Amino acid sequence: MNPPRFEYYAPTGIEEIVGLLKKYGDDAKILAGGQSLLPLLKSRVVTIPCLISLSEVRGLSYIDERKDGVHVGAMTVDSDLEFSDIIKKHFPLILDCASQVADPLVRNTGTIGGNISHADPSNDFPSVMLAIGAKFVVQGESGTREISAEDFFVDTFETSMKHDEVLKEIILPYWGSNSYGAYGKFKKGTWNFSVAGVAVQLSMESGKINKAGIAITSMGPKAIKCTEAEKYLAGKKPDDSVLKHAAELIVGASQPSEDQYGSEKYKKEILRRLSIKTMGKAIKMDGGN
Amino acid sequence: MDLSEKFVKGNGTFVDDIHMPGMLYLGFVRSPYPRAKIKKISGGITHKDVNFDIAAVGEGSEEEQTFSSTAHPVLAKDFVGYVGQPVAAVYSTDPYEAEDLIDSVEVDYEPLPGISDPEKAIDFEPINPASKSNVIVDRYFGKEFPDNVGDVVIEGRFVNNRIATNPIEPRGIVTAYDGDKLTIWIGTQSIYSIKSGICEAMHLPAEKVRVIQTDTGGAFGLKGGLFPEYVVAAWLAMKEKRPVKWIETRREHLMASRPGRGAIAKLKLYADRSGKIKGLKGEVLVDNGAFTGGSGEFSPAFIAMQLAGAYHLENAYVRARSVLTNKAPQGPYRGAGRPEAMFFIEKMMDHLADKLKMDPVDLRLKNAAEERYRSPLGFEVEPSKKFLEAAIKETGYRELSKKYNTGFSFLILYHATSGGESARIQVKDGRLKVWIGGNAHGQRHDVFSKTLINEELGVDESLVDFQLGDTDQIPAGIGAWGSRSAMVAGSAVLMAARMLREKVEKKYGKYSLNHLLGEEWDAYHNFEYSKMESSLGVNVVTADVDDLGKVKIRDCISYYDAGRVLDPANAAGQIAGGSVQGISQALYEELAFDEDGQPLTSSISDAGVATADLLPKFTIKYYKSESTLPSKAKGIGEAPTIGVPIALSRALEKAMGREFNETPIRPELLLRETAVQ
Ligand SMILES: Cc1cc2nc3c(=O)[nH]c(=O)nc-3n(C[C@H](O)[C@H](O)[C@H](O)COP(=O)(O)OP(=O)(O)OC[C@H]3O[C@@H](n4cnc5c(N)ncnc54)[C@H](O)[C@@H]3O)c2cc1C
């Protein structure tokens, strides 16, 4: 398990990184925590002649409360999110998700930016970002631009970032004080990755759902936002029959494929049950109502 | 430093920790096809350079017949039979470059349809041009009997799918040649298997080969035999007169090492209405893989001969076959035929109890052997009723089964004691060096050796240095497998210690520690033993399944006859570790293939090795007894991989209200129709 030969750069500024990406074109790739990239390199699934590390760029690891939302630096590692009071206060969904990603070793090294940019349909953070309605700040040759989570995930391992753009920051818009969230994950056997995952973000008002953000993991070529379920839940009092129907709508948005871990039918049934559970968990956080 | 401290602190010396100047690193070009003709190979070391076949050595090989036509070539000749089969080899002074060079070899294949399903392979065209049929073993055990021996019949098809052995340390070897003698450093269960295998395959005289064991990071059956890569490493060291290293990657391990299990049984069990079993009939089929040299040649017989379990069985007639498939050769995996046989008979006992509306434990009591007898299938069954009665009481089965979904398995463990084992003790400079023939790979044979020496000679354990295997230091021995070491290696150590005592007594009239430690002594004992011993065991597992189909194991209880428990801490370690493997087999582990034989399992996570967060608390108890061997011990290493899958599978049958006749249990089958929300 030795990777093929590669060049390694670790510049200190994003401009330099963008420059290198431009220069080397398809031969180059950004290296963040390496938790997805290194296994691919070592098993020689991919060959990347030029690796450009983000590790020497300062100021890419932070979790800040700002006016328009919580801002998270792309190089923030999963375990920082897992133990952040700011995240705990505003986005219990992220906390719930972070603690279910991989294992502590991977979480200490793997970054939120890498998890999202990798756009693996089995990675957990893409659906969480869709549920929250996150925005991504990317920097390229002509400066920075913002991409909404909905526009970001294009296909398996494919995002709308250009090859020479770098994901710098994630903006998580506030959902208000009565907002709750939970991440449901049903793992494949002894794997960290899931048969199905569901991210649920809710804001509540007098016992009713004001707004819902729902997206699913491992259920198609990319993380999928469940718009029908979100629309249906808005304004509803979340009783059993409402959750049941919402779960049907979530399943309706899924596109699982059969593999050794189960048939399409099985995976949809897992998603249905997991969705009801996870919505229930988020709603329960709305104390008393 | 204590051994466990040494390993935990990273101070072990495993094969890959050996570095020598001028070392060459080997890489292998492997078949990407389950079955193909090879039309041309350009580049690399090929069969034209290393034209040898793999010699069958290690566990069970003494019973093996000769299968020269289906022998595994070291490097493929004109066809390949499985994905991962070594076709050519490359090397470099840089391990990275060695991997790069793999792509430089061009192989022109003509792919042919492959077959992975052993039942379908029986009638499939022969996948080896040298054989007329894919069925390479076809034997009958017992005697035909009329179907009317019983009032009720239980019938079923039972499957243990293939699983990878997956020790933490994969395979690996270092070889060096000084112009006269070949030296091999290797993590192994038997330096003697490696030595005789290399000598036989390469036609080398015994005195020209020395095998030294390195610290060995687990084996589970994998490291008892010879593999093609080892022969290439030996050949290259001799050709280049430079040290050579090869270390297996996990991916190679999953493709091309010898996985275990891979057995199917179609059986009928006949009984009268009271539950007394009257006969057993049917067939066992072993998924051999594409070549012989693993354990597929002898495991059909080994499984069939054990099918009476620990019960009294009058009539039996079993056909046992092994069939070639387009997969890597099958090999021994912790239990090696024992877990398969017990799974088959115990499943039928449970289903018979269900049919007769009896408690499965009462059915077992009714059929437990009251006296020692030879089963019509071949093996001797020891009296088992008294043990069973004690086990029911000590495990608390009756109370547990009232409250929880409870599975109960009753096993007989046949120890691979025949062949005996050797030991050597050398006294020098006031300290003792000890070697034993079978090579430990995590079981801590050092601990029981020191205990026995202390008891026999009064030597403080801190004065004893346990040695790894080395054919120059201890010339003959067998190996560590088949739950044998505490029995035969323990006895050999004890006998060697007695020899020392006698030597001292002879010289000084009586034994004293001062005389022993004050001089130089050497004692080698070959403990000869020709019988296969056995012992009994019971596992009780309670478990539940949640509304998403996740299994939660509440209790995992082992009650074993271990004879004298020489080393309680490591015995508990063996049982807990084996139980983990049993749980893994029942729920997660499988090497999956598509129809042609293309592997679907490419990572250790996919292979399904259980992680610590999935495990229950283990309860371990022993039946008080002593074996008739000098060490008084009975083996337990394989007991949990036999008993736990059966008991867990049964607990889940109770939870789900359906039969589970296959390992692993598919997650889909653990989803209840209506969810409890
Ligand atoms: C054992 C194991 C278990 C795992 N289990 C899980 C799991 O349960 N759930 C889960 O979600 N993930 C899991 N993963 C994957 C892992 O968590 C993430 O994919 C990983 O953290 C990605 O982040 P990284 O920083 O390591 O990225 P890298 O591996 O360094 O990069 C991943 C990809 O993203 C690109 N990239 C990285 N950062 C940027 C950036 N700032 N801008 C643009 N492109 C960028 C890289 O070029 C590369 O293509 C597991 C990984 C391992 C090794």
PDB file of N, CA, C and O in Angstrom, chain B residues 634-658:
ATOM      1  N   LYS B 634      -6.509 -29.011  28.701  1.00  0.00           N
ATOM      2  CA  LYS B 634      -7.242 -29.329  27.468  1.00  0.00           C
ATOM      3  C   LYS B 634      -7.337 -28.042  26.663  1.00  0.00           C
ATOM      4  O   LYS B 634      -7.372 -26.951  27.228  1.00  0.00           O
ATOM      5  N   GLY B 635      -7.377 -28.175  25.367  1.00  0.00           N
ATOM      6  CA  GLY B 635      -7.362 -26.987  24.510  1.00  0.00           C
ATOM      7  C   GLY B 635      -8.697 -26.261  24.495  1.00  0.00           C
ATOM      8  O   GLY B 635      -9.751 -26.861  24.688  1.00  0.00           O
ATOM      9  N   ILE B 636      -8.635 -24.932  24.296  1.00  0.00           N
ATOM     10  CA  ILE B 636      -9.860 -24.139  24.208  1.00  0.00           C
ATOM     11  C   ILE B 636      -9.819 -23.115  23.082  1.00  0.00           C
ATOM     12  O   ILE B 636     -10.816 -22.451  22.826  1.00  0.00           O
ATOM     13  N   GLY B 637      -8.679 -22.979  22.415  1.00  0.00           N
ATOM     14  CA  GLY B 637      -8.511 -21.887  21.446  1.00  0.00           C
ATOM     15  C   GLY B 637      -9.624 -21.779  20.428  1.00  0.00           C
ATOM     16  O   GLY B 637     -10.002 -20.687  20.025  1.00  0.00           O
ATOM     17  N   GLU B 638     -10.150 -22.903  19.998  1.00  0.00           N
ATOM     18  CA  GLU B 638     -11.154 -22.865  18.941  1.00  0.00           C
ATOM     19  C   GLU B 638     -12.585 -22.989  19.452  1.00  0.00           C
ATOM     20  O   GLU B 638     -13.534 -22.829  18.675  1.00  0.00           O
ATOM     21  N   ALA B 639     -12.735 -23.253  20.754  1.00  0.00           N
ATOM     22  CA  ALA B 639     -14.084 -23.489  21.280  1.00  0.00           C
ATOM     23  C   ALA B 639     -15.047 -22.324  21.001  1.00  0.00           C
ATOM     24  O   ALA B 639     -16.167 -22.540  20.526  1.00  0.00           O
ATOM     25  N   PRO B 640     -14.632 -21.085  21.259  1.00  0.00           N
ATOM     26  CA  PRO B 640     -15.605 -19.998  21.041  1.00  0.00           C
ATOM     27  C   PRO B 640     -15.976 -19.763  19.578  1.00  0.00           C
ATOM     28  O   PRO B 640     -17.111 -19.379  19.303  1.00  0.00           O
ATOM     29  N   THR B 641     -15.040 -19.997  18.650  1.00  0.00           N
ATOM     30  CA  THR B 641     -15.432 -19.806  17.242  1.00  0.00           C
ATOM     31  C   THR B 641     -16.361 -20.930  16.790  1.00  0.00           C
ATOM     32  O   THR B 641     -17.028 -20.815  15.774  1.00  0.00           O
ATOM     33  N   ILE B 642     -16.403 -22.019  17.549  1.00  0.00           N
ATOM     34  CA  ILE B 642     -17.356 -23.086  17.247  1.00  0.00           C
ATOM     35  C   ILE B 642     -18.713 -22.749  17.864  1.00  0.00           C
ATOM     36  O   ILE B 642     -19.744 -22.766  17.195  1.00  0.00           O
ATOM     37  N   GLY B 643     -18.704 -22.442  19.160  1.00  0.00           N
ATOM     38  CA  GLY B 643     -19.962 -22.369  19.904  1.00  0.00           C
ATOM     39  C   GLY B 643     -20.721 -21.057  19.792  1.00  0.00           C
ATOM     40  O   GLY B 643     -21.960 -21.057  19.816  1.00  0.00           O
ATOM     41  N   VAL B 644     -19.991 -19.952  19.688  1.00  0.00           N
ATOM     42  CA  VAL B 644     -20.668 -18.642  19.741  1.00  0.00           C
ATOM     43  C   VAL B 644     -21.558 -18.357  18.514  1.00  0.00           C
ATOM     44  O   VAL B 644     -22.694 -17.911  18.682  1.00  0.00           O
ATOM     45  N   PRO B 645     -21.074 -18.642  17.286  1.00  0.00           N
ATOM     46  CA  PRO B 645     -21.966 -18.356  16.149  1.00  0.00           C
ATOM     47  C   PRO B 645     -23.293 -19.116  16.245  1.00  0.00           C
ATOM     48  O   PRO B 645     -24.345 -18.575  15.907  1.00  0.00           O
ATOM     49  N   ILE B 646     -23.225 -20.346  16.721  1.00  0.00           N
ATOM     50  CA  ILE B 646     -24.439 -21.170  16.813  1.00  0.00           C
ATOM     51  C   ILE B 646     -25.397 -20.578  17.841  1.00  0.00           C
ATOM     52  O   ILE B 646     -26.594 -20.392  17.575  1.00  0.00           O
ATOM     53  N   ALA B 647     -24.872 -20.257  19.022  1.00  0.00           N
ATOM     54  CA  ALA B 647     -25.736 -19.762  20.099  1.00  0.00           C
ATOM     55  C   ALA B 647     -26.312 -18.391  19.750  1.00  0.00           C
ATOM     56  O   ALA B 647     -27.489 -18.106  20.016  1.00  0.00           O
ATOM     57  N   LEU B 648     -25.501 -17.542  19.115  1.00  0.00           N
ATOM     58  CA  LEU B 648     -26.000 -16.214  18.731  1.00  0.00           C
ATOM     59  C   LEU B 648     -27.057 -16.338  17.640  1.00  0.00           C
ATOM     60  O   LEU B 648     -28.118 -15.693  17.704  1.00  0.00           O
ATOM     61  N   SER B 649     -26.782 -17.168  16.665  1.00  0.00           N
ATOM     62  CA  SER B 649     -27.731 -17.361  15.575  1.00  0.00           C
ATOM     63  C   SER B 649     -29.072 -17.863  16.140  1.00  0.00           C
ATOM     64  O   SER B 649     -30.151 -17.414  15.727  1.00  0.00           O
ATOM     65  N   ARG B 650     -28.993 -18.756  17.120  1.00  0.00           N
ATOM     66  CA  ARG B 650     -30.214 -19.276  17.735  1.00  0.00           C
ATOM     67  C   ARG B 650     -30.951 -18.184  18.525  1.00  0.00           C
ATOM     68  O   ARG B 650     -32.178 -18.083  18.470  1.00  0.00           O
ATOM     69  N   ALA B 651     -30.206 -17.373  19.275  1.00  0.00           N
ATOM     70  CA  ALA B 651     -30.852 -16.295  20.034  1.00  0.00           C
ATOM     71  C   ALA B 651     -31.623 -15.387  19.076  1.00  0.00           C
ATOM     72  O   ALA B 651     -32.723 -14.919  19.376  1.00  0.00           O
ATOM     73  N   LEU B 652     -31.053 -15.181  17.881  1.00  0.00           N
ATOM     74  CA  LEU B 652     -31.717 -14.309  16.906  1.00  0.00           C
ATOM     75  C   LEU B 652     -32.898 -15.008  16.233  1.00  0.00           C
ATOM     76  O   LEU B 652     -33.865 -14.367  15.843  1.00  0.00           O
ATOM     77  N   GLU B 653     -32.827 -16.337  16.130  1.00  0.00           N
ATOM     78  CA  GLU B 653     -34.005 -17.078  15.652  1.00  0.00           C
ATOM     79  C   GLU B 653     -35.170 -16.845  16.604  1.00  0.00           C
ATOM     80  O   GLU B 653     -36.308 -16.646  16.200  1.00  0.00           O
ATOM     81  N   LYS B 654     -34.848 -16.860  17.904  1.00  0.00           N
ATOM     82  CA  LYS B 654     -35.894 -16.637  18.903  1.00  0.00           C
ATOM     83  C   LYS B 654     -36.419 -15.198  18.797  1.00  0.00           C
ATOM     84  O   LYS B 654     -37.628 -14.962  18.877  1.00  0.00           O
ATOM     85  N   ALA B 655     -35.507 -14.247  18.605  1.00  0.00           N
ATOM     86  CA  ALA B 655     -35.918 -12.844  18.536  1.00  0.00           C
ATOM     87  C   ALA B 655     -36.799 -12.574  17.318  1.00  0.00           C
ATOM     88  O   ALA B 655     -37.739 -11.798  17.382  1.00  0.00           O
ATOM     89  N   MET B 656     -36.470 -13.230  16.206  1.00  0.00           N
ATOM     90  CA  MET B 656     -37.158 -12.909  14.955  1.00  0.00           C
ATOM     91  C   MET B 656     -38.247 -13.914  14.592  1.00  0.00           C
ATOM     92  O   MET B 656     -39.002 -13.691  13.643  1.00  0.00           O
ATOM     93  N   GLY B 657     -38.297 -15.036  15.299  1.00  0.00           N
ATOM     94  CA  GLY B 657     -39.303 -16.049  14.985  1.00  0.00           C
ATOM     95  C   GLY B 657     -39.119 -16.685  13.617  1.00  0.00           C
ATOM     96  O   GLY B 657     -40.080 -16.935  12.904  1.00  0.00           O
ATOM     97  N   ARG B 658     -37.864 -16.892  13.220  1.00  0.00           N
ATOM     98  CA  ARG B 658     -37.608 -17.572  11.946  1.00  0.00           C
ATOM     99  C   ARG B 658     -36.267 -18.277  12.007  1.00  0.00           C
ATOM    100  O   ARG B 658     -35.502 -18.075  12.930  1.00  0.00           O
TER     101      ARG B 658
END
